[in-house]
XYZ file of C-alpha atoms in Angstrom:
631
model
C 183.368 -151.339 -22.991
C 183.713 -147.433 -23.321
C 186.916 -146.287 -22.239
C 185.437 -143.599 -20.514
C 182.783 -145.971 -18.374
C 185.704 -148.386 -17.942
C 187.430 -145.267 -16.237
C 184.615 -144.709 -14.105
C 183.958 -147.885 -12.839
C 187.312 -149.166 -12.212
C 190.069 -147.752 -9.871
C 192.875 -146.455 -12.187
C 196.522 -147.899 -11.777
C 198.863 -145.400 -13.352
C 201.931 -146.488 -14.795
C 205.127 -144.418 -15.972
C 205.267 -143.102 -19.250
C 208.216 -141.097 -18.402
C 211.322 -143.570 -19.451
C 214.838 -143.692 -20.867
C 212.762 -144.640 -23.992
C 210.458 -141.502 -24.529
C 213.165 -139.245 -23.101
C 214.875 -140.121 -26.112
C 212.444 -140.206 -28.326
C 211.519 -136.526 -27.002
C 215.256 -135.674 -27.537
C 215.105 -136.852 -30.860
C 212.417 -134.672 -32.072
C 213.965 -131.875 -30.564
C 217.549 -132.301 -32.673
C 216.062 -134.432 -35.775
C 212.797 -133.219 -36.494
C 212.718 -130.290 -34.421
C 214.654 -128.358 -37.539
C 211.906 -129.514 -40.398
C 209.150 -128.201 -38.712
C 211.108 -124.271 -38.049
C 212.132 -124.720 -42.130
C 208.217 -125.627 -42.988
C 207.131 -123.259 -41.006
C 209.207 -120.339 -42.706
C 209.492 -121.683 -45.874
C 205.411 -122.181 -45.790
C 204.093 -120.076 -42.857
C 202.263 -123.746 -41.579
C 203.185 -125.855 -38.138
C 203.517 -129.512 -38.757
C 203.766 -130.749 -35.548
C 201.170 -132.774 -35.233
C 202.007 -134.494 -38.203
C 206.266 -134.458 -37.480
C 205.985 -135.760 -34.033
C 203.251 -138.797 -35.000
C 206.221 -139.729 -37.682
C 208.595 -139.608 -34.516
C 206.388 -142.021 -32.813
C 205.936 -144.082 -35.908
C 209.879 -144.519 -35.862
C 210.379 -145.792 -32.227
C 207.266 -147.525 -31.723
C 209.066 -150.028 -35.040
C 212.683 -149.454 -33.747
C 210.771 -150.997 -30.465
C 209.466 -153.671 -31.854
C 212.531 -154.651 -33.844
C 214.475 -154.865 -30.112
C 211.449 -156.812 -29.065
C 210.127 -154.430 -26.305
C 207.504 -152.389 -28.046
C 206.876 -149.270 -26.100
C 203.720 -149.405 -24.252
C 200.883 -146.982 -24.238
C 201.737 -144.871 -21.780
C 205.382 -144.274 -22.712
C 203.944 -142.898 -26.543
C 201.606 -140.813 -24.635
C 204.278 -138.801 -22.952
C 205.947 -139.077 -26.060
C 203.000 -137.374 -28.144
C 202.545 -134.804 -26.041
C 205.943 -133.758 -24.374
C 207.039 -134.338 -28.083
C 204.952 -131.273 -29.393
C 206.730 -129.043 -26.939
C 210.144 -130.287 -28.155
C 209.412 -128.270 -31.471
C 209.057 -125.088 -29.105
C 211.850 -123.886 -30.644
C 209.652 -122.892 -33.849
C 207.238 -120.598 -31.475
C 210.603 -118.792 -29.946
C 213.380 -118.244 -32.739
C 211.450 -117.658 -35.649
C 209.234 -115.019 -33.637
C 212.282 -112.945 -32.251
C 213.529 -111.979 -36.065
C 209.555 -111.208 -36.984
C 209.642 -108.802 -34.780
C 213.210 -107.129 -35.807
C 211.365 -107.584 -39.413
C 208.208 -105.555 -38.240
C 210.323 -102.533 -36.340
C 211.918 -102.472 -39.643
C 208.754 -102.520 -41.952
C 208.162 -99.861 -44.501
C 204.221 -100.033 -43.158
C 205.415 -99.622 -39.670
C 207.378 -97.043 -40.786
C 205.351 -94.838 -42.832
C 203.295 -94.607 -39.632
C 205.965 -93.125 -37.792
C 206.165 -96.240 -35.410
C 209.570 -98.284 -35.738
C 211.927 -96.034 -33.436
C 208.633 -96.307 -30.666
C 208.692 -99.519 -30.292
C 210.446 -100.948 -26.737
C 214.114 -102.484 -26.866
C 212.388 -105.582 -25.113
C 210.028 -105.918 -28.190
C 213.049 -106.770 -30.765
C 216.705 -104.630 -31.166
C 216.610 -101.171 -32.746
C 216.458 -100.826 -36.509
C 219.575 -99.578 -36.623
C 221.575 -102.507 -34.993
C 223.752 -104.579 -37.084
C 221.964 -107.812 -36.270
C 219.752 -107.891 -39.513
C 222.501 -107.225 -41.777
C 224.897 -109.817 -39.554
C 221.880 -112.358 -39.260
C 222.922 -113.377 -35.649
C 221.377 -113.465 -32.198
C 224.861 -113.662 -30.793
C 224.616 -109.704 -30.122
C 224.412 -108.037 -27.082
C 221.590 -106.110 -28.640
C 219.352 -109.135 -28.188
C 219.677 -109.599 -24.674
C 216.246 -107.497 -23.727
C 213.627 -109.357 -26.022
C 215.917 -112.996 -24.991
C 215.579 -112.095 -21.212
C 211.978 -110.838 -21.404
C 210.277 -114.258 -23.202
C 212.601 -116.660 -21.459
C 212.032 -115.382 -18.049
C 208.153 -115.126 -18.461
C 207.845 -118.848 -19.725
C 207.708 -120.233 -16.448
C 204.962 -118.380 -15.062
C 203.115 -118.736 -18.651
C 203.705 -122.708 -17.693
C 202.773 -122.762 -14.218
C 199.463 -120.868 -15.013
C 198.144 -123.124 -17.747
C 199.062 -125.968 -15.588
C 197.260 -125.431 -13.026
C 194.396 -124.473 -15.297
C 194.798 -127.756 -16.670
C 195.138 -129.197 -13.277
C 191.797 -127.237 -12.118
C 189.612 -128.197 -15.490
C 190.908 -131.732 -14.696
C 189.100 -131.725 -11.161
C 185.859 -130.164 -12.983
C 185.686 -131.947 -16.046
C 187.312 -135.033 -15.502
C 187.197 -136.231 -12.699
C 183.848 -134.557 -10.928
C 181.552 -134.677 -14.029
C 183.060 -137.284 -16.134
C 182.563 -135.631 -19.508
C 183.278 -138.009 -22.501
C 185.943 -135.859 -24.292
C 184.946 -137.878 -27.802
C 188.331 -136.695 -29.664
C 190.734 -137.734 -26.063
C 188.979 -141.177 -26.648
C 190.234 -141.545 -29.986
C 194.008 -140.439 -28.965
C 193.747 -142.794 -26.431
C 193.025 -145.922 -29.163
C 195.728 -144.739 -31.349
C 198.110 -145.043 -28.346
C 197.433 -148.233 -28.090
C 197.413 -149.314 -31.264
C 200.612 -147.780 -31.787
C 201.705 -149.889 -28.892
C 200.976 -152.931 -31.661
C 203.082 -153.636 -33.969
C 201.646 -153.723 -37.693
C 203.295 -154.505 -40.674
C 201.397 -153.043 -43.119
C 201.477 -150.157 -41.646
C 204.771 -149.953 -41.861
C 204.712 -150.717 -45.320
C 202.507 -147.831 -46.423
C 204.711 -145.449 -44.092
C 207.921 -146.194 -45.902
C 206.421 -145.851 -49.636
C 204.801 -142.445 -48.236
C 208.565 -141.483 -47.584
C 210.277 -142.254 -50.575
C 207.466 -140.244 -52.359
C 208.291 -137.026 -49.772
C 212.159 -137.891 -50.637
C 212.054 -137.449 -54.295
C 209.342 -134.598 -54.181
C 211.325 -132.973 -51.430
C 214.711 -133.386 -53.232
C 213.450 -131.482 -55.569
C 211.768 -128.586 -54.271
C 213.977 -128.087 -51.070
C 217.258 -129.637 -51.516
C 218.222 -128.383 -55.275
C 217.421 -124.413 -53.967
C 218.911 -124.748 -50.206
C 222.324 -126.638 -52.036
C 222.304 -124.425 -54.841
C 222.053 -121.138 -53.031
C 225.005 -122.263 -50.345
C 227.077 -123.378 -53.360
C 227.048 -120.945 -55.997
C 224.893 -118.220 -54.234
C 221.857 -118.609 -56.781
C 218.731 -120.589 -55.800
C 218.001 -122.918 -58.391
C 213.798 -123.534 -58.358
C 212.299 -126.613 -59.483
C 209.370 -126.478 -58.090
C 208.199 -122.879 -56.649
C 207.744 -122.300 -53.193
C 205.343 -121.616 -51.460
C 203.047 -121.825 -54.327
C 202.585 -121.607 -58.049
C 201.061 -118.285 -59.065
C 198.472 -118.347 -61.510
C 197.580 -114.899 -61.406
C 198.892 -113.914 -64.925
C 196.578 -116.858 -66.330
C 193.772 -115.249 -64.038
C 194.598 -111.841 -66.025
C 192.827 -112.790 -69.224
C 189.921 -114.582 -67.497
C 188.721 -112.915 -64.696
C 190.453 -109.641 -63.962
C 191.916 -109.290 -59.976
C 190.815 -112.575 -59.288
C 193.401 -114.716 -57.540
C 194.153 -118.201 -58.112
C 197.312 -120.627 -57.045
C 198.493 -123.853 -55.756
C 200.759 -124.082 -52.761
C 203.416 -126.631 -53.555
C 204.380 -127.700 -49.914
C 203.827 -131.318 -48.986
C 202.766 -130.679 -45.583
C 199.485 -127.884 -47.148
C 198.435 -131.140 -49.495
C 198.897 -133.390 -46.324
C 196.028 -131.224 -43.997
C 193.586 -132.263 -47.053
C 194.184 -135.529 -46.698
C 193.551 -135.839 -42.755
C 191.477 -132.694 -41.993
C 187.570 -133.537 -41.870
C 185.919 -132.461 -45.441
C 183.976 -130.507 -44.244
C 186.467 -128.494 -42.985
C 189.406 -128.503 -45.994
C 185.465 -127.470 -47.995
C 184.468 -124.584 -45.920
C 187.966 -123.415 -45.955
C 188.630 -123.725 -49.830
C 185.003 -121.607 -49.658
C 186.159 -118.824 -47.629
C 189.201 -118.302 -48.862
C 187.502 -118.965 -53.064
C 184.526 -116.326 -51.767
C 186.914 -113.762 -50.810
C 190.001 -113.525 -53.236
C 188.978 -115.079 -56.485
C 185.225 -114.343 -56.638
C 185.431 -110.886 -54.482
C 188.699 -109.709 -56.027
C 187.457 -110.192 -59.197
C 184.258 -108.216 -58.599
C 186.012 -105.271 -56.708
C 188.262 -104.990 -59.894
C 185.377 -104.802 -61.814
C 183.587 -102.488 -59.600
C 187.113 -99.779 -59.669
C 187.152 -100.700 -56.343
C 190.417 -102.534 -56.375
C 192.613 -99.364 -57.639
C 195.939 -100.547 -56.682
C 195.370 -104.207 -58.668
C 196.750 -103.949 -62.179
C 197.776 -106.636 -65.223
C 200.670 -108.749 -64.026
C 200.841 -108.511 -60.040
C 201.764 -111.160 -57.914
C 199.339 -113.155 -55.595
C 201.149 -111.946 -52.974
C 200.619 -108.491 -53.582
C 196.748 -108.986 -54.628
C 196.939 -110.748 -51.303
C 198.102 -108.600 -49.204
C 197.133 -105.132 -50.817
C 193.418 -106.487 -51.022
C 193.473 -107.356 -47.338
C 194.761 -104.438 -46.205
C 191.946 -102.050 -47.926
C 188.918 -104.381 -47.947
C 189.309 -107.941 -46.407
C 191.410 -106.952 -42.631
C 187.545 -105.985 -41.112
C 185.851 -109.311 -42.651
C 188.192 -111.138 -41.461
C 188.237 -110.059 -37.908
C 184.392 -110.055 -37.701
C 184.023 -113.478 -39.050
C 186.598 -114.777 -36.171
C 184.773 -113.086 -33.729
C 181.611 -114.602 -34.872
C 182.910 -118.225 -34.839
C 184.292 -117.596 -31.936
C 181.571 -116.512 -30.146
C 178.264 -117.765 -31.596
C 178.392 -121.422 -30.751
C 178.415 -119.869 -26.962
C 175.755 -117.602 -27.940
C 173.636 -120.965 -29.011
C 175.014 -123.204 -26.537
C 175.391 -121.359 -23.587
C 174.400 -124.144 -21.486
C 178.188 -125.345 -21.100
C 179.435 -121.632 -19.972
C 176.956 -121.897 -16.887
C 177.511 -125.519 -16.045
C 181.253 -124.579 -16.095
C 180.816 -122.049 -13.262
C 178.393 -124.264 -11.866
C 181.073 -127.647 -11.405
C 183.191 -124.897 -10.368
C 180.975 -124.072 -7.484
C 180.924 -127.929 -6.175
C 185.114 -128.504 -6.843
C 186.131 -129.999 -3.312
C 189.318 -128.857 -2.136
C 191.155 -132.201 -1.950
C 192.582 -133.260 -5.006
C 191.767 -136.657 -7.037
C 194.512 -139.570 -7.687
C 197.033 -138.056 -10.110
C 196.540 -134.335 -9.185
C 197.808 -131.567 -6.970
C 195.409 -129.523 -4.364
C 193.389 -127.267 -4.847
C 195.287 -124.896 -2.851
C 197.996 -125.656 -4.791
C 196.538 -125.553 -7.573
C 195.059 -121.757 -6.941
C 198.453 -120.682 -5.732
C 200.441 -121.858 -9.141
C 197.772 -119.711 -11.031
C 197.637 -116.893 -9.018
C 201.353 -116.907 -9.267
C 201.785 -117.062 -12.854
C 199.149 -114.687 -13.632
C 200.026 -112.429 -10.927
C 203.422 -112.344 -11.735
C 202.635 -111.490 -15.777
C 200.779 -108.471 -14.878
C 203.202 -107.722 -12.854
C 205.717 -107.731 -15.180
C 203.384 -106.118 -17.937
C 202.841 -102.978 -15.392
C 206.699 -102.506 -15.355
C 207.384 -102.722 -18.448
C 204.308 -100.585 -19.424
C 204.151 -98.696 -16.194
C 201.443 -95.633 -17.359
C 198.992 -98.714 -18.495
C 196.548 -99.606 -15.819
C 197.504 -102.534 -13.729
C 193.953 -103.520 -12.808
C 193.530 -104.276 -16.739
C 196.547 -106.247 -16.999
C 194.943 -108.452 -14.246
C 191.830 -108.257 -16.124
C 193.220 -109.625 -18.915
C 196.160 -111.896 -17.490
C 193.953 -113.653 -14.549
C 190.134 -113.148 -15.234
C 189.890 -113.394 -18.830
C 192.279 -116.574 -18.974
C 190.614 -118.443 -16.366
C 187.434 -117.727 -17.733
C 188.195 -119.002 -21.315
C 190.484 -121.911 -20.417
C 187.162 -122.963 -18.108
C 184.730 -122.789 -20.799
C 187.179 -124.137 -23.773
C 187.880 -127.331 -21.814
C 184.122 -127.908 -21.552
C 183.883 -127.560 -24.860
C 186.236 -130.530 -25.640
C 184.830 -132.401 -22.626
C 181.412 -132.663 -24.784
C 182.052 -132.319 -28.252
C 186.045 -132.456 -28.932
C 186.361 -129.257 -29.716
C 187.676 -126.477 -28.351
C 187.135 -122.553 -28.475
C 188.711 -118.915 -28.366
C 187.270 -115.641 -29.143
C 189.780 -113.893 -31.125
C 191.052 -110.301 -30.309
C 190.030 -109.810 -27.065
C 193.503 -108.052 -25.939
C 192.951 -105.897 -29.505
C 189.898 -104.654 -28.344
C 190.449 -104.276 -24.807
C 193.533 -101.947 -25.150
C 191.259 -100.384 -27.843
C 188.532 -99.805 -25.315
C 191.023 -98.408 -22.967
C 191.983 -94.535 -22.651
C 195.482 -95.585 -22.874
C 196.903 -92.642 -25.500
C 196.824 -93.105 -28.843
C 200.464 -91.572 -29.252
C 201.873 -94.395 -26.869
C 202.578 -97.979 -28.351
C 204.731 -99.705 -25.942
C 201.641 -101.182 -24.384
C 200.669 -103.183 -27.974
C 203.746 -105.262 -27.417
C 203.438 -105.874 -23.980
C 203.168 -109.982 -23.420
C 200.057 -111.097 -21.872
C 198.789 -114.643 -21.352
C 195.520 -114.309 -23.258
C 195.544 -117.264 -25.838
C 195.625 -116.289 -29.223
C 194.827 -120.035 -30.303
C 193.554 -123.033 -28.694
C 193.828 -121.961 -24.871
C 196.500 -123.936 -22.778
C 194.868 -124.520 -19.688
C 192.502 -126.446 -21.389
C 194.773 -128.026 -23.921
C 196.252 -129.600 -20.603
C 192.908 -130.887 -19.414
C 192.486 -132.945 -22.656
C 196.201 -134.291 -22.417
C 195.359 -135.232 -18.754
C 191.852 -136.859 -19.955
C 194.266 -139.079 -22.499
C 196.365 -139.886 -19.784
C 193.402 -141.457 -17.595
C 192.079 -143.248 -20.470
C 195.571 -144.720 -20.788
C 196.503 -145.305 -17.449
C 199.565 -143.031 -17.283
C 200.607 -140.891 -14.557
C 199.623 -137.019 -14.652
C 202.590 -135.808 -13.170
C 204.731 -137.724 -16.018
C 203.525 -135.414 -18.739
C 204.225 -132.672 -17.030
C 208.128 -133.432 -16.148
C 208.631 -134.663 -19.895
C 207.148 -131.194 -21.090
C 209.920 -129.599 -19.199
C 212.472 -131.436 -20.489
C 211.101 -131.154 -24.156
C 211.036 -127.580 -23.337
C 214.636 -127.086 -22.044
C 215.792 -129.344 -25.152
C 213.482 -127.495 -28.284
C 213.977 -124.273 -26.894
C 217.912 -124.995 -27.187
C 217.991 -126.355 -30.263
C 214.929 -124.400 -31.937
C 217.327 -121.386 -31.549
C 220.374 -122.735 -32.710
C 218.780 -124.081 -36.103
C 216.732 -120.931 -36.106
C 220.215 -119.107 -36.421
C 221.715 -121.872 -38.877
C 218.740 -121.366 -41.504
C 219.633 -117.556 -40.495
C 222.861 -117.739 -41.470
C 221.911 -120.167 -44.843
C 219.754 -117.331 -45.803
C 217.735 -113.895 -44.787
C 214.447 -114.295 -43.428
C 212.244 -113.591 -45.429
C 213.639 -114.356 -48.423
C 213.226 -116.779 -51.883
C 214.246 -119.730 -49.702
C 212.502 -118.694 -46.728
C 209.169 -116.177 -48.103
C 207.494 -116.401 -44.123
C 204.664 -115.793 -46.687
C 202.445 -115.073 -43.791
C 204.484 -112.265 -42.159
C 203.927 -109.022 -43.829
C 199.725 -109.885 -43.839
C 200.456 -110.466 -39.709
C 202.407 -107.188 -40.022
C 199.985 -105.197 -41.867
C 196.723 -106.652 -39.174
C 199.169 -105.772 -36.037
C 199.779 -102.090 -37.406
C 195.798 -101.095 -38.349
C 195.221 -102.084 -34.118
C 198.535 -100.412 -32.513
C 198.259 -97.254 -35.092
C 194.603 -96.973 -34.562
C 194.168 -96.180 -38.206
C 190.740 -98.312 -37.956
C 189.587 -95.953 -40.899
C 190.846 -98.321 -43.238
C 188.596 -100.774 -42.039
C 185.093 -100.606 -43.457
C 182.691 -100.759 -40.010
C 179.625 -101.754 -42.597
C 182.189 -104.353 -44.135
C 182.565 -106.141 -40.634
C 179.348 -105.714 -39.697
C 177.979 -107.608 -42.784
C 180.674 -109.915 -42.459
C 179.392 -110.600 -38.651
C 176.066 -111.083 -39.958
C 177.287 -113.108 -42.766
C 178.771 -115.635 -39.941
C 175.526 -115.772 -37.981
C 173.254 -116.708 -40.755
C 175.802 -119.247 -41.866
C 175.783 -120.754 -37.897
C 171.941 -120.204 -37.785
C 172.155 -122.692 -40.876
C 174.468 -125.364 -39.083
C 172.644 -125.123 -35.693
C 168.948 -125.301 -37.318
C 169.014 -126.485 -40.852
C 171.983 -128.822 -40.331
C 174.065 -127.410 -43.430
C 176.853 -129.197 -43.512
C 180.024 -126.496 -43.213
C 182.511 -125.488 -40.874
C 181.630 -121.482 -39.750
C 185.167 -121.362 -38.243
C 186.779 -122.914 -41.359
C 185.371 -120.155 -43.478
C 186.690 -117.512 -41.158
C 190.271 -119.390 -41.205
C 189.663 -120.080 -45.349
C 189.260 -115.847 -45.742
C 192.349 -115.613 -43.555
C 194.482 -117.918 -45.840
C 195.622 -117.330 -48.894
C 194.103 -118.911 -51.991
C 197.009 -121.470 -52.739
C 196.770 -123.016 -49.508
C 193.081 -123.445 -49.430
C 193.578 -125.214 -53.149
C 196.259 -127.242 -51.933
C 194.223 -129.087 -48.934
C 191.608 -129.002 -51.593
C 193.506 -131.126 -53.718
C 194.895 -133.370 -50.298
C 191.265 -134.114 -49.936
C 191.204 -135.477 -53.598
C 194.220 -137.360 -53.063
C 192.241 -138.911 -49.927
C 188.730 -139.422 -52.471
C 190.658 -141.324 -54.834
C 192.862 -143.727 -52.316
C 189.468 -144.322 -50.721
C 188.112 -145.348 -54.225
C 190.584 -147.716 -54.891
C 191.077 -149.505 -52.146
C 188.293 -148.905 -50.032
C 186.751 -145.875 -47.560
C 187.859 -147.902 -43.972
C 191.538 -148.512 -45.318
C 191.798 -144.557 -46.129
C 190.374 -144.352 -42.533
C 192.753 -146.539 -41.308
C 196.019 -145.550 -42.954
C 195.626 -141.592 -43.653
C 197.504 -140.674 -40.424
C 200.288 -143.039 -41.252
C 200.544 -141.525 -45.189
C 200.800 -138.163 -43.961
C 203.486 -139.112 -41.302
C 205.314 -140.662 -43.707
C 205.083 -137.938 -46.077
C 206.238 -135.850 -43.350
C 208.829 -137.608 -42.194
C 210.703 -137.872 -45.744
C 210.329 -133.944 -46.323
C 211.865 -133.707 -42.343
C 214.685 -136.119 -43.144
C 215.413 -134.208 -46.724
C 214.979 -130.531 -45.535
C 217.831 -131.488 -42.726
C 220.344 -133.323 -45.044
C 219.960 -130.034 -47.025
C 220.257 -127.344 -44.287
C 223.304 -129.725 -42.872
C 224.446 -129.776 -46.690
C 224.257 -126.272 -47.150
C 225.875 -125.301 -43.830
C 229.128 -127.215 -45.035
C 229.127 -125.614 -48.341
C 228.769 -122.171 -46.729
C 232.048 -123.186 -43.634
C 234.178 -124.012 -46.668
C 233.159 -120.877 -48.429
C 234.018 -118.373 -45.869
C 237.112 -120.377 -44.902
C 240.554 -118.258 -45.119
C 243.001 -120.313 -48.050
């Protein structure tokens, strides 16, 4: 039977999910793995959480089964999804020295912008914390107070969007959520105990162990030892530019080396990892080239880097594309299917006001909301007290509830869910806030800039019904995964800090000085630089493309083309080449075992490069005590 009917025909028994068991396990991503993910992420500019906390699970589903007490569905659940929040440290620390890094940016500075910027956005460029690498400063105690204190309300208001798109969605008009039905079965077949599993997990870590000795733990050792990075392998990718040179002038062309960029090829749909590799081919190998060719492309010449090409080309011709082909796969499948935006308001219309088994009230449910989005504005009108409150509001409490509504209908039917990009951009844009004050760009609102929250939360709670666990368990184990990666994240944030600056060789945040460079054309205004005919053909580009998928069936992703022209060549390669790792395991021993075992190759591969990138930053943080110790 259908997990979904069974749910509908059958009173639900919830059990606890929330034991000594997956408290640890949450703890353990949050001290062990927890530090992998922040060093990926910098070393890479890519989030393996997913992947880090499935190893996690992997790990004490076997250590379970060894005692003889496997864990049971509903204590991986909590597991899964409180575990993702126990890497929150990589959203906090990281972020907090990007913006020191942007207030100090030449870009940001040859606008006249750094000494504008708010002491609640990141510590003035002249305080000694970049040069002392520390957060132990009193000049961090603004930007510290400000994010820390506004993550409860940001909580509480996705919650009870979760909470309210649960009632809708869930629980009124039973929508299948296809992708929640298939996290549900792998719950419970990681409740079972399988040896060849197992099997394949541990040869996928020994591989990640030697590759990852290698390319992380040689540099990281090597630079605490004798202050020189030795490089092995190059990270993030290997540049291929110079060959490029004699080929096809200002084309780009590299491979990222990073385990975890080769690992998305092997589990991401092909479809996908194709339309990506095609945006991101389209854009800076075939359009690069061309633009050279054209003398369009002044500031390419013989010999530069592919992260220069990258980011210099982006800057003067791809920032507009980029932003109009987001907005286009973010909003054309609504345009096409708008059918799920009016039945959204419509189940909204016949909610009843007592709650279902599992959930709060409706009052109560209204009251956390208005609370947390309430209280953001609030907050965003004092620290930005000349900007118009009733747009804050707009922005904090209408726009939020409105996309969190429709996105969770979205996964209710097909499993996936939706944002339209730069809607804060354009509405400060829109705004006659002056162009001479910037205080208001940095200004922290709750308007997703990914997959929304609220309905992130509905899907989790979906997974939960399917599975029998209690609601109200996921949400206490989030909090504690919260408290626990948010105290740790920082304190390995600071160690790799300390190891190294960031950005540097062995952390290039290759992704940071493109973020700064899209940030700065919005908060300066200096839209000139982006080409209006260049988005708008871009736009149209998008819709042609979806009018193929919708009518003609072509078989592409439109938002995977807008994320391949945001990524840089080497990445889109090196999923390219994860999918042909995938083609060829499924050739030799068969398409369902590839199926079967794909998730558990990538965990393991994800687990070795965890376990090695932590001996080395533990390794390295030895080597630099003894160093700086007095004789």
């Amino acid at each position: 039977m259908n997990m979904s009917q069974e749910d509908q025909n059958t009173a639900v028994t919830y059990k606890s999910g929330l034991t000594v068991r997956s408290i640890l396990g949450i703890l353990y991503t949050a001290v062990v793995v927890q530090p992998a993910v922040i060093w990926v992420y910098l070393a890479t500019g890519n989030l393996i959480i997913g992947a880090a906390v499935y190893a996690s699970i992997l790990i004490f589903s076997e250590l379970a089964a060894y005692s003889g007490k496997p864990l049971t569905k509903q204590e991986i659940l909590v597991f899964m999804v409180a575990g993702s929040m126990a890497t929150a440290g990589v959203y906090m620390g990281p972020i907090f020295i990007y913006n020191l890094y942007f207030r100090r940016h030449p870009l940001v500075a040859s606008y006249g912008i750094t000494n504008a910027l708010p002491l609640w956005f990141s510590p003035p460029a002249s305080s000694p914390v970049w040069n002392m690498r520390t957060f132990f400063n009193p000049d961090w105690i603004q930007p510290l107070a400000l994010a820390l204190g506004l993550l409860p309300l940001s909580f509480l208001a996705n919650l009870a969007l979760g909470f309210l798109t649960r009632e809708l969605y869930v629980k009124s008009e039973k929508l299948p959520f296809p992708m929640q039905q298939v996290t549900a079965r792998l719950c419970t077949t990681l409740a079972e105990r399988s040896e060849n599993r197992l099997r394949i997990f541990m040869i996928s870590i020994t591989l990640a162990l030697f590759y990852g000795t290698l390319q992380y733990a040689v540099p990281t050792i090597s630079e605490a030892a004798i202050q020189m990075a030795i490089r092995i392998i190059p990270l993030p990718w290997i540049d291929l530019n110079n060959f490029m040179d004699m080929i096809f002038p200002g084309a780009s062309l590299g491979i990222a080396t990073d385990l975890s960029i080769i690992a998305f090829g092997i589990i991401l749909p092909p479809t996908v990892t194709l339309s990506i590799f095609i945006g991101s081919f389209a854009v800076y190998f075939v359009g690069n080239g061309i633009l050279t060719h054209m003398g369009l492309f002044t500031e390419w010449t013989p010999g530069m880097s592919l992260q220069n090409a990258w980011q210099r080309s982006i800057l003067h011709f791809w920032a507009g594309p980029t932003i109009a082909l987001g907005v286009a796969a973010g909003i054309l499948p609504l345009v096409f299917h708008p059918k799920p935006l009016i039945d959204s308001f419509k189940s909204l219309a016949k909610l009843k006001s007592t709650a279902t088994s599992g959930s709060i009230s409706l009052k109560m449910i209204l009251a956390l909301f208005l609370l947390g989005s309430i209280g953001y504005s609030i907050v965003d009108s004092i620290l930005v007290p000349e900007f118009p409150f009733w747009i804050f509001l707009l922005l904090n409490a209408g726009w939020v509830f409105i996309i969190n509504i429709v996105a969770a209908r979205s996964i209710g039917i097909t499993g996936i869910s939706i944002n339209i990009p730069y809607v804060r951009e354009g509405t400060i844009l829109s705004s006659n806030y002056p162009a001479t004050k910037y205080d208001v760009w940095f200004a922290p609102t709750l308007v997703p800039t990914q997959d929304p929250e609220g309905a992130m939360w509905c899907a989790n709670f979906k997974v939960a019904d399917l599975t029998q666990t209690r609601p109200m368990d996921l949400v206490k184990g989030t909090v504690i995964a919260l408290i626990a990666g948010l105290t740790f994240g920082f304190l390995y944030t600071q160690m790799f800090w300390t190891i190294a600056p960031i950005p540097s060789s062995l952390f290039p945040a290759p992704f940071w000085d493109i973020n700064v460079t899209m940030t700065t054309l919005f908060i300066s205004r200096k839209i000139s630089i982006i080409n209006p005919s260049w988005m708008i053909t871009a736009f149209i580009v998008g819709a042609a493309l979806q009018l193929l998928v919708e009518f003609a069936k072509l078989p592409i992703s439109v938002m995977g083309i807008a994320a391949g022209v945001g990524w840089p060549i080497p990445y889109a390669t090196a999923i390219l080449i994860g999918l042909g790792i995938s083609k060829v395991l499924g050739m030799h021993f068969g398409k369902q075992w590839i199926e079967e075992h794909k998730s558990t190759i990538v965990a393991g591969l994800m687990t070795g490069q965890g376990l090695i990138v932590a001996f080395s930053a533990a390794v390295a943080m030895i080597l630099k005590a003894i160093w700086i110790r007095p004789f």
